[in-house]
């Protein structure tokens, strides 16, 4: 049985334990109190999607400070909708995202007492996991349904160069429909070697963006 993507799941009435804190124009969901900090990078459905905060709360209960930044500034898109490709290109501007990371998220976390960091990403968030994992503060990265292969293609970046810049161990959890580059024997394993563990979920298939036949960038 091949399970399909569920899209933007609801919260099923769950009441989060954390708080939304706004720094400059960036909202962040913050829960927990620890020098060990996990940055949770949301999927294409954005800051308010599904059970993200429930899962962040679960990590916090294990002794972590968890921060979920709203990189899309309150917006999101269904990957099957018209304009999804243009939306992803706009939201994956590393110059803007780098400013969020270096000027807001990282300083905020350190002010909260964080000294060691991990990065988790779902779908679109795997692009941010790779980007954040180039910084010395990040000690490990985890990507569920990693989608950075298509994102790097859309924004005109070389996936191999993104992977080569990673400085810490990674865990990829690709589905049946995810890119070959993220699976055993793929580009990520070629570049990261022993710094990459891959756990496949081949009973799951996700909806992907319909990519243009010619690059946008």
Short mmCIF file of C-alpha atoms in Angstrom, two decimals:
data_model
loop_
_atom_site.label_atom_id
_atom_site.label_comp_id
_atom_site.label_asym_id
_atom_site.label_seq_id
_atom_site.Cartn_x
_atom_site.Cartn_y
_atom_site.Cartn_z
CA UNK A 1 0.00 0.00 0.00
CA UNK A 2 1.46 3.35 -1.06
CA UNK A 3 0.32 6.19 1.15
CA UNK A 4 -0.18 9.57 -0.51
CA UNK A 5 0.51 13.08 0.76
CA UNK A 6 -2.07 14.54 3.11
CA UNK A 7 -1.47 18.20 2.35
CA UNK A 8 -1.95 20.84 5.03
CA UNK A 9 -3.12 18.87 8.04
CA UNK A 10 -5.20 20.49 10.75
CA UNK A 11 -4.30 20.72 14.42
CA UNK A 12 -7.19 18.51 15.60
CA UNK A 13 -7.79 20.93 18.46
CA UNK A 14 -4.29 20.67 19.90
CA UNK A 15 -3.35 23.60 22.17
CA UNK A 16 0.39 24.42 21.89
CA UNK A 17 2.54 24.85 24.99
CA UNK A 18 4.82 27.53 23.54
CA UNK A 19 4.50 31.17 22.58
CA UNK A 20 4.73 33.15 19.37
CA UNK A 21 7.41 35.82 19.68
CA UNK A 22 7.96 38.49 17.04
CA UNK A 23 11.40 39.97 16.42
CA UNK A 24 11.43 42.69 13.78
CA UNK A 25 9.03 41.31 11.15
CA UNK A 26 9.70 37.62 11.88
CA UNK A 27 7.36 35.56 14.05
CA UNK A 28 8.77 32.49 15.79
CA UNK A 29 7.05 29.75 17.74
CA UNK A 30 9.22 29.17 20.83
CA UNK A 31 8.90 26.38 23.37
CA UNK A 32 11.20 24.88 25.99
CA UNK A 33 14.20 26.13 27.94
CA UNK A 34 17.61 24.61 27.34
CA UNK A 35 21.09 25.36 26.05
CA UNK A 36 20.36 22.65 23.45
CA UNK A 37 18.33 24.24 20.70
CA UNK A 38 16.47 22.72 17.73
CA UNK A 39 15.55 24.96 14.81
CA UNK A 40 12.43 23.52 13.13
CA UNK A 41 12.19 24.55 9.47
CA UNK A 42 8.59 24.27 8.26
CA UNK A 43 7.27 22.78 5.03
CA UNK A 44 5.67 24.45 2.01
CA UNK A 45 2.39 24.77 3.94
CA UNK A 46 4.04 27.27 6.27
CA UNK A 47 4.17 28.32 9.88
CA UNK A 48 0.63 27.32 10.86
CA UNK A 49 0.52 23.95 9.15
CA UNK A 50 -0.59 20.70 10.69
CA UNK A 51 1.09 19.26 13.77
CA UNK A 52 4.34 21.21 13.57
CA UNK A 53 3.86 22.88 16.96
CA UNK A 54 2.73 19.63 18.54
CA UNK A 55 5.96 17.99 17.38
CA UNK A 56 7.97 20.99 18.56
CA UNK A 57 6.35 20.63 21.99
CA UNK A 58 7.24 16.94 22.04
CA UNK A 59 10.90 17.76 21.42
CA UNK A 60 10.83 20.46 24.09
CA UNK A 61 9.55 17.91 26.61
CA UNK A 62 12.72 15.91 25.95
CA UNK A 63 14.82 18.82 27.16
CA UNK A 64 15.28 21.13 24.17
CA UNK A 65 14.60 24.73 23.30
CA UNK A 66 12.70 24.55 20.00
CA UNK A 67 12.27 27.49 17.64
CA UNK A 68 10.01 27.42 14.56
CA UNK A 69 10.60 30.57 12.44
CA UNK A 70 7.88 31.79 10.06
CA UNK A 71 10.08 32.10 6.99
CA UNK A 72 7.07 32.66 4.72
CA UNK A 73 5.74 35.59 6.81
CA UNK A 74 2.26 34.18 7.26
CA UNK A 75 1.84 32.84 3.73
CA UNK A 76 1.92 29.36 2.20
CA UNK A 77 0.87 27.54 -0.93
CA UNK A 78 -0.36 24.11 -1.94
CA UNK A 79 2.26 22.64 -4.32
CA UNK A 80 -0.47 21.63 -6.76
CA UNK A 81 -1.82 25.19 -7.12
CA UNK A 82 -0.95 27.57 -9.97
CA UNK A 83 1.95 29.80 -9.01
CA UNK A 84 3.55 27.25 -6.67
CA UNK A 85 6.87 27.27 -8.52
CA UNK A 86 7.05 31.07 -8.50
CA UNK A 87 6.15 31.08 -4.79
CA UNK A 88 8.93 28.65 -3.92
CA UNK A 89 11.50 30.63 -5.91
CA UNK A 90 10.49 33.83 -4.13
CA UNK A 91 10.54 32.24 -0.67
CA UNK A 92 13.86 30.43 -1.24
CA UNK A 93 15.90 33.60 -1.71
CA UNK A 94 18.98 32.79 0.36
CA UNK A 95 19.96 36.44 0.76
CA UNK A 96 16.69 37.09 2.61
CA UNK A 97 16.79 33.80 4.52
CA UNK A 98 20.42 34.35 5.49
CA UNK A 99 19.42 37.68 7.02
CA UNK A 100 16.69 35.96 9.03
CA UNK A 101 19.15 33.34 10.26
CA UNK A 102 22.15 35.54 11.04
CA UNK A 103 20.40 38.70 12.25
CA UNK A 104 17.29 37.38 14.01
CA UNK A 105 17.07 33.64 14.70
CA UNK A 106 20.62 32.85 15.81
CA UNK A 107 21.03 35.96 18.03
CA UNK A 108 17.59 35.35 19.57
CA UNK A 109 18.42 31.72 20.37
CA UNK A 110 21.75 32.68 21.92
CA UNK A 111 20.05 35.32 24.05
CA UNK A 112 17.76 32.53 25.27
CA UNK A 113 20.87 30.63 26.43
CA UNK A 114 21.34 28.26 23.47
CA UNK A 115 24.90 27.08 22.85
CA UNK A 116 24.40 23.91 20.77
CA UNK A 117 22.06 23.64 17.81
CA UNK A 118 20.38 21.04 15.67
CA UNK A 119 18.30 21.67 12.56
CA UNK A 120 15.17 19.82 11.44
CA UNK A 121 13.38 20.38 8.14
CA UNK A 122 10.27 18.97 6.51
CA UNK A 123 9.79 19.29 2.72
CA UNK A 124 10.85 22.85 1.82
CA UNK A 125 12.57 23.03 5.20
CA UNK A 126 15.30 20.63 4.08
CA UNK A 127 16.76 23.46 2.01
CA UNK A 128 17.15 25.45 5.22
CA UNK A 129 18.67 22.45 7.01
CA UNK A 130 21.48 22.33 4.46
CA UNK A 131 21.98 26.07 4.60
CA UNK A 132 21.99 26.20 8.41
CA UNK A 133 24.32 23.18 8.55
CA UNK A 134 27.08 25.26 6.98
CA UNK A 135 27.35 27.17 10.28
CA UNK A 136 29.57 25.93 13.11
CA UNK A 137 26.76 26.24 15.66
CA UNK A 138 24.73 23.48 14.00
CA UNK A 139 25.85 20.02 15.14
CA UNK A 140 23.37 17.84 13.24
CA UNK A 141 20.71 18.17 10.53
CA UNK A 142 17.57 16.08 9.96
CA UNK A 143 15.53 16.26 6.74
CA UNK A 144 12.14 14.55 6.44
CA UNK A 145 10.81 14.31 2.85
CA UNK A 146 13.90 16.24 1.70
CA UNK A 147 13.01 18.56 -1.17
CA UNK A 148 16.22 20.56 -1.57
CA UNK A 149 17.01 18.84 -4.89
CA UNK A 150 14.11 20.51 -6.70
CA UNK A 151 14.47 23.78 -4.77
CA UNK A 152 18.14 24.18 -5.67
CA UNK A 153 17.22 23.51 -9.30
CA UNK A 154 14.52 26.18 -9.23
CA UNK A 155 16.75 28.87 -7.74
CA UNK A 156 19.68 28.07 -10.02
CA UNK A 157 22.01 26.65 -7.35
CA UNK A 158 24.19 23.56 -7.61
CA UNK A 159 22.95 20.93 -5.17
CA UNK A 160 26.42 19.43 -5.00
CA UNK A 161 27.87 22.74 -3.81
CA UNK A 162 25.18 23.03 -1.12
CA UNK A 163 26.06 19.56 0.12
CA UNK A 164 29.81 20.18 0.04
CA UNK A 165 29.37 23.19 2.34
CA UNK A 166 27.64 21.14 5.07
CA UNK A 167 29.79 20.87 8.21
CA UNK A 168 27.91 18.35 10.37
CA UNK A 169 26.27 14.88 10.21
CA UNK A 170 22.93 14.59 8.42
CA UNK A 171 19.94 12.25 8.54
CA UNK A 172 17.72 12.04 5.45
CA UNK A 173 14.32 10.37 5.54
CA UNK A 174 13.13 10.28 1.91
CA UNK A 175 9.81 8.89 0.74
CA UNK A 176 9.26 6.63 -2.27
CA UNK A 177 8.69 9.65 -4.51
CA UNK A 178 11.63 11.77 -3.36
CA UNK A 179 14.61 12.54 -5.56
CA UNK A 180 17.22 9.86 -6.24
CA UNK A 181 19.85 12.35 -5.07
CA UNK A 182 18.56 11.96 -1.49
CA UNK A 183 18.53 8.15 -1.49
CA UNK A 184 21.20 5.47 -1.06
CA UNK A 185 23.71 5.68 -3.89
CA UNK A 186 22.63 9.22 -4.73
CA UNK A 187 24.44 12.54 -4.85
CA UNK A 188 24.07 13.29 -1.14
CA UNK A 189 25.68 9.99 -0.15
CA UNK A 190 28.42 10.57 -2.70
CA UNK A 191 29.26 13.99 -1.25
CA UNK A 192 28.61 13.49 2.47
CA UNK A 193 29.83 9.91 2.78
CA UNK A 194 29.90 8.70 6.39
CA UNK A 195 28.38 12.01 7.52
CA UNK A 196 25.03 10.94 6.07
CA UNK A 197 22.54 8.35 7.32
CA UNK A 198 19.51 7.57 5.14
CA UNK A 199 16.31 5.92 6.35
CA UNK A 200 13.87 5.33 3.50
CA UNK A 201 10.08 5.42 3.82
CA UNK A 202 9.09 3.65 0.63
CA UNK A 203 5.48 3.10 1.67
CA UNK A 204 4.91 6.87 1.49
CA UNK A 205 4.61 9.08 -1.58
CA UNK A 206 4.39 12.89 -1.58
CA UNK A 207 2.97 15.45 -3.96
CA UNK A 208 5.76 17.42 -5.63
CA UNK A 209 5.99 20.65 -7.53
CA UNK A 210 5.62 20.38 -11.28
CA UNK A 211 8.99 21.66 -12.38
CA UNK A 212 9.46 23.71 -15.55
CA UNK A 213 11.20 22.06 -18.48
CA UNK A 214 13.73 24.89 -18.54
CA UNK A 215 15.28 26.52 -15.46
CA UNK A 216 13.84 29.79 -14.17
CA UNK A 217 17.25 31.08 -13.17
#
